[in-house]
Amino acid sequence: MNSYRAIGFLFGITFGVIVSIFILRAFNKNRSIRTEYDEMQKQARGEAYMYGFYAMILFEFLTMLTEFFQPIPAEPLVIHFTAIMIGVTVQAVYSIMHDAFIGLNTQKNRYLIIMAVIAVINFAVAFAAFKDGRMIENGVLMAPFCNLMVGIAFLIIGLAGWIRTTEGKEEKE
Amino acid sequence: MKNLRLKAARAGLDLSQSELAEAVGVSRQTISAIEKGDYNPTINLCIRICRVLGKTLDELFWYDESIQD
């Protein structure tokens, strides 16, 4: 049963990577997979990756510490995926607040729509799993919780983007 | 330190931040950050900006301590 789940998870990740490549090609102006950033954005993104990495390490350390005293009622997959999503969210929010999230060749509106769609899909999957009782089994958080994490992460990223856009409008010119 | 000379030179050519940004290949936010003094550009970007605005590095980016903008 575990190997079936592992194969399913791997399939999901592979599917996600393939979809991401198509999405990157769709929202970059020159149909490039590579998003281009200028020198200030590259510097800010370097700092963003640093803080994202620290956040991920801190979360892993805290969960490890907690496990010494009391087992966390969640699958290991959920815990490690949550760590990844925390790192990604910190990196993204820091980049957004320093105008280094949207690249020079990114079609901003198309990109925001795609992100919103991904968030909605993940919330829908999480909601369906919660309704069917697949998210929490015997008091333990199961894999569908990862969808909820992705939805929440995208929501936070979207919120940060909206705040920065509002600030940017005020300081423009 | 705000770079008012850059802002003045840009305005003198009737260029918006977005237009200057596009001409030198950076984002509008980067030009805004340079003008506000929030970001110190590399020498390569300084040269590109100078070429577009028809100014020298001294005119836009050299600060004489005795002169305050």
Tab-separated table of C-alpha atoms in Angstrom:
chain	number	residue	atom	x	y	z
A	1	MET	CA	0.000	0.000	0.000
A	2	ASN	CA	2.849	2.348	0.897
A	3	SER	CA	4.609	1.742	-2.413
A	4	TYR	CA	1.354	2.531	-4.270
A	5	ARG	CA	1.137	5.820	-2.406
A	6	ALA	CA	4.797	6.584	-3.094
A	7	ILE	CA	4.263	5.922	-6.814
A	8	GLY	CA	1.151	8.121	-6.722
A	9	PHE	CA	3.063	10.914	-5.006
A	10	LEU	CA	5.954	10.654	-7.464
A	11	PHE	CA	3.467	10.702	-10.334
A	12	GLY	CA	1.872	13.821	-8.855
A	13	ILE	CA	5.232	15.592	-8.504
A	14	THR	CA	6.267	14.631	-12.067
A	15	PHE	CA	2.930	15.862	-13.399
A	16	GLY	CA	3.421	19.110	-11.461
A	17	VAL	CA	6.894	19.636	-12.969
A	18	ILE	CA	5.615	19.029	-16.523
A	19	VAL	CA	2.686	21.407	-15.982
A	20	SER	CA	5.097	23.992	-14.511
A	21	ILE	CA	7.258	23.880	-17.671
A	22	PHE	CA	4.188	24.536	-19.840
A	23	ILE	CA	3.049	27.307	-17.479
A	24	LEU	CA	6.524	28.938	-17.542
A	25	ARG	CA	6.441	28.942	-21.338
A	26	ALA	CA	2.945	30.410	-21.279
A	27	PHE	CA	3.635	33.326	-18.953
A	28	ASN	CA	7.073	34.368	-20.149
A	29	LYS	CA	6.941	36.900	-22.984
A	30	ASN	CA	9.664	35.245	-25.086
A	31	ARG	CA	8.218	31.734	-24.499
A	32	SER	CA	11.357	31.024	-22.472
A	33	ILE	CA	11.376	28.594	-19.546
A	34	ARG	CA	13.928	30.835	-17.896
A	35	THR	CA	12.610	33.919	-16.113
A	36	GLU	CA	14.934	36.912	-16.439
A	37	TYR	CA	15.726	39.233	-13.530
A	38	ASP	CA	17.792	42.402	-13.349
A	39	GLU	CA	20.728	42.923	-10.967
A	40	MET	CA	18.681	44.370	-8.093
A	41	GLN	CA	16.162	41.542	-8.366
A	42	LYS	CA	18.936	38.922	-8.414
A	43	GLN	CA	20.426	40.410	-5.252
A	44	ALA	CA	17.046	40.473	-3.490
A	45	ARG	CA	16.276	36.923	-4.622
A	46	GLY	CA	19.589	35.762	-3.166
A	47	GLU	CA	18.535	37.161	0.213
A	48	ALA	CA	15.061	35.653	-0.260
A	49	TYR	CA	16.539	32.174	-0.811
A	50	MET	CA	18.661	32.638	2.304
A	51	TYR	CA	15.645	33.484	4.486
A	52	GLY	CA	13.594	30.697	2.888
A	53	PHE	CA	16.363	28.237	3.692
A	54	TYR	CA	16.598	29.481	7.300
A	55	ALA	CA	12.817	29.167	7.728
A	56	MET	CA	12.880	25.609	6.396
A	57	ILE	CA	15.768	24.611	8.670
A	58	LEU	CA	14.068	26.214	11.684
A	59	PHE	CA	10.793	24.390	11.009
A	60	GLU	CA	12.587	21.033	10.571
A	61	PHE	CA	14.557	21.636	13.768
A	62	LEU	CA	11.422	22.536	15.749
A	63	THR	CA	9.519	19.475	14.495
A	64	MET	CA	12.518	17.293	15.331
A	65	LEU	CA	12.613	18.782	18.832
A	66	THR	CA	8.861	18.306	19.267
A	67	GLU	CA	9.130	14.667	18.170
A	68	PHE	CA	11.476	14.016	21.120
A	69	PHE	CA	8.673	14.825	23.560
A	70	GLN	CA	5.535	13.979	21.660
A	71	PRO	CA	4.888	12.407	18.246
A	72	ILE	CA	3.382	14.868	15.780
A	73	PRO	CA	0.007	13.564	14.557
A	74	ALA	CA	0.932	13.814	10.882
A	75	GLU	CA	2.483	11.616	8.236
A	76	PRO	CA	6.240	12.248	7.733
A	77	LEU	CA	5.400	13.263	4.148
A	78	VAL	CA	3.113	16.012	5.455
A	79	ILE	CA	5.738	17.344	7.881
A	80	HIS	CA	8.523	17.554	5.299
A	81	PHE	CA	6.211	18.964	2.631
A	82	THR	CA	5.079	21.631	5.104
A	83	ALA	CA	8.751	22.529	5.679
A	84	ILE	CA	9.230	22.925	1.926
A	85	MET	CA	6.107	25.077	1.570
A	86	ILE	CA	7.209	27.302	4.478
A	87	GLY	CA	10.587	27.814	2.776
A	88	VAL	CA	8.937	28.529	-0.578
A	89	THR	CA	6.446	30.963	0.979
A	90	VAL	CA	9.148	32.909	2.848
A	91	GLN	CA	11.260	33.098	-0.321
A	92	ALA	CA	8.310	34.247	-2.416
A	93	VAL	CA	7.009	36.830	0.067
A	94	TYR	CA	10.494	38.327	0.576
A	95	SER	CA	10.979	38.502	-3.198
A	96	ILE	CA	7.580	40.161	-3.651
A	97	MET	CA	8.247	42.761	-0.955
A	98	HIS	CA	11.553	43.604	-2.699
A	99	ASP	CA	10.088	43.714	-6.225
A	100	ALA	CA	12.011	40.610	-7.245
A	101	PHE	CA	9.230	38.089	-7.803
A	102	ILE	CA	7.936	39.042	-11.228
A	103	GLY	CA	10.702	38.753	-13.832
A	104	LEU	CA	11.486	41.172	-16.644
A	105	ASN	CA	9.992	38.814	-19.227
A	106	THR	CA	6.955	37.749	-17.166
A	107	GLN	CA	3.434	38.555	-18.270
A	108	LYS	CA	2.196	39.629	-14.857
A	109	ASN	CA	-1.557	39.303	-15.332
A	110	ARG	CA	-1.346	35.879	-16.958
A	111	TYR	CA	0.984	34.748	-14.179
A	112	LEU	CA	-1.369	35.946	-11.422
A	113	ILE	CA	-4.327	34.183	-13.057
A	114	ILE	CA	-2.391	30.895	-13.251
A	115	MET	CA	-1.369	31.197	-9.588
A	116	ALA	CA	-4.966	31.855	-8.551
A	117	VAL	CA	-6.129	28.808	-10.539
A	118	ILE	CA	-3.493	26.599	-8.869
A	119	ALA	CA	-4.587	27.860	-5.433
A	120	VAL	CA	-8.275	27.202	-6.180
A	121	ILE	CA	-7.551	23.673	-7.515
A	122	ASN	CA	-5.546	22.814	-4.396
A	123	PHE	CA	-8.206	24.230	-2.050
A	124	ALA	CA	-10.867	22.233	-3.929
A	125	VAL	CA	-8.860	18.992	-3.675
A	126	ALA	CA	-8.206	19.640	0.030
A	127	PHE	CA	-11.884	20.405	0.675
A	128	ALA	CA	-12.997	17.233	-1.114
A	129	ALA	CA	-10.486	15.176	0.884
A	130	PHE	CA	-11.637	16.762	4.129
A	131	LYS	CA	-15.271	16.038	3.274
A	132	ASP	CA	-14.474	12.391	2.462
A	133	GLY	CA	-12.481	12.021	5.678
A	134	ARG	CA	-9.200	11.398	3.787
A	135	MET	CA	-7.384	14.418	5.218
A	136	ILE	CA	-7.478	13.268	8.837
A	137	GLU	CA	-7.483	9.522	9.499
A	138	ASN	CA	-7.480	8.316	13.107
A	139	GLY	CA	-6.403	11.766	14.247
A	140	VAL	CA	-3.400	11.821	11.898
A	141	LEU	CA	-2.929	14.410	9.128
A	142	MET	CA	-2.688	12.603	5.808
A	143	ALA	CA	-1.228	13.473	2.391
A	144	PRO	CA	-4.197	15.628	1.155
A	145	PHE	CA	-3.143	18.142	3.805
A	146	CYS	CA	-0.313	18.985	1.369
A	147	ASN	CA	-2.947	20.394	-1.020
A	148	LEU	CA	-4.236	22.623	1.751
A	149	MET	CA	-0.650	23.777	2.420
A	150	VAL	CA	-0.154	24.656	-1.260
A	151	GLY	CA	-3.473	26.558	-1.266
A	152	ILE	CA	-2.565	28.502	1.875
A	153	ALA	CA	0.944	29.252	0.542
A	154	PHE	CA	-0.455	30.617	-2.720
A	155	LEU	CA	-3.036	32.634	-0.785
A	156	ILE	CA	-0.286	34.225	1.349
A	157	ILE	CA	1.826	34.876	-1.769
A	158	GLY	CA	-1.188	36.436	-3.507
A	159	LEU	CA	-1.902	38.612	-0.488
A	160	ALA	CA	1.730	39.792	-0.373
A	161	GLY	CA	1.532	40.566	-4.094
A	162	TRP	CA	-1.634	42.608	-3.600
A	163	ILE	CA	-0.073	44.573	-0.691
A	164	ARG	CA	3.103	45.284	-2.703
A	165	THR	CA	1.123	46.325	-5.771
A	166	THR	CA	-0.903	48.751	-3.636
A	167	GLU	CA	2.309	50.176	-2.116
A	168	GLY	CA	3.933	50.367	-5.557
A	169	LYS	CA	1.056	52.400	-6.965
A	170	GLU	CA	1.477	54.942	-4.167
A	171	GLU	CA	5.229	55.366	-4.663
A	172	LYS	CA	5.253	55.263	-8.484
A	173	GLU	CA	7.025	58.198	-10.112
B	1	MET	CA	21.113	59.116	-0.336
B	2	LYS	CA	18.543	60.122	-2.949
B	3	ASN	CA	19.825	60.510	-6.485
B	4	LEU	CA	18.036	63.685	-7.504
B	5	ARG	CA	20.468	64.292	-10.369
B	6	LEU	CA	19.375	61.050	-12.022
B	7	LYS	CA	15.733	61.977	-11.550
B	8	ALA	CA	16.345	65.449	-12.980
B	9	ALA	CA	18.273	64.073	-15.979
B	10	ARG	CA	15.496	61.587	-16.707
B	11	ALA	CA	12.809	64.243	-16.377
B	12	GLY	CA	14.894	66.524	-18.587
B	13	LEU	CA	14.556	64.031	-21.422
B	14	ASP	CA	10.863	63.595	-20.616
B	15	LEU	CA	11.355	59.922	-19.833
B	16	SER	CA	9.250	58.015	-17.336
B	17	GLN	CA	10.839	55.525	-14.961
B	18	SER	CA	9.343	52.718	-17.047
B	19	GLU	CA	10.810	54.099	-20.295
B	20	LEU	CA	14.276	54.498	-18.798
B	21	ALA	CA	14.009	51.043	-17.245
B	22	GLU	CA	13.149	49.492	-20.593
B	23	ALA	CA	15.975	51.356	-22.319
B	24	VAL	CA	18.590	50.042	-19.874
B	25	GLY	CA	17.038	46.573	-19.438
B	26	VAL	CA	15.902	46.654	-15.809
B	27	SER	CA	12.569	46.852	-13.993
B	28	ARG	CA	10.844	50.158	-13.201
B	29	GLN	CA	11.228	49.323	-9.519
B	30	THR	CA	15.023	49.197	-9.903
B	31	ILE	CA	15.122	52.712	-11.386
B	32	SER	CA	12.812	53.885	-8.600
B	33	ALA	CA	15.083	52.280	-5.971
B	34	ILE	CA	18.186	53.949	-7.464
B	35	GLU	CA	16.484	57.364	-7.467
B	36	LYS	CA	15.339	56.888	-3.872
B	37	GLY	CA	18.809	55.747	-2.826
B	38	ASP	CA	17.553	52.309	-1.768
B	39	TYR	CA	19.807	50.478	-4.224
B	40	ASN	CA	23.392	51.056	-5.333
B	41	PRO	CA	23.669	50.003	-8.989
B	42	THR	CA	26.695	48.195	-10.394
B	43	ILE	CA	29.108	50.177	-12.558
B	44	ASN	CA	27.730	48.407	-15.653
B	45	LEU	CA	24.200	49.619	-14.949
B	46	CYS	CA	25.475	53.118	-14.144
B	47	ILE	CA	27.197	53.235	-17.557
B	48	ARG	CA	24.049	52.030	-19.346
B	49	ILE	CA	21.976	54.712	-17.593
B	50	CYS	CA	24.542	57.399	-18.437
B	51	ARG	CA	24.555	56.398	-22.120
B	52	VAL	CA	20.756	56.562	-22.353
B	53	LEU	CA	20.585	59.920	-20.558
B	54	GLY	CA	23.632	61.386	-22.332
B	55	LYS	CA	25.456	62.140	-19.096
B	56	THR	CA	28.786	61.150	-17.601
B	57	LEU	CA	29.265	58.962	-14.536
B	58	ASP	CA	30.515	62.006	-12.647
B	59	GLU	CA	27.425	64.001	-13.496
B	60	LEU	CA	25.001	61.352	-12.257
B	61	PHE	CA	26.773	59.188	-9.737
B	62	TRP	CA	29.749	60.994	-8.248
B	63	TYR	CA	29.094	62.596	-4.888
B	64	ASP	CA	31.300	65.374	-3.720
B	65	GLU	CA	31.121	65.346	0.078
B	66	SER	CA	31.077	69.148	0.189
B	67	ILE	CA	28.006	69.285	-2.101
B	68	GLN	CA	24.692	67.982	-0.905
B	69	ASP	CA	21.802	67.326	-3.264
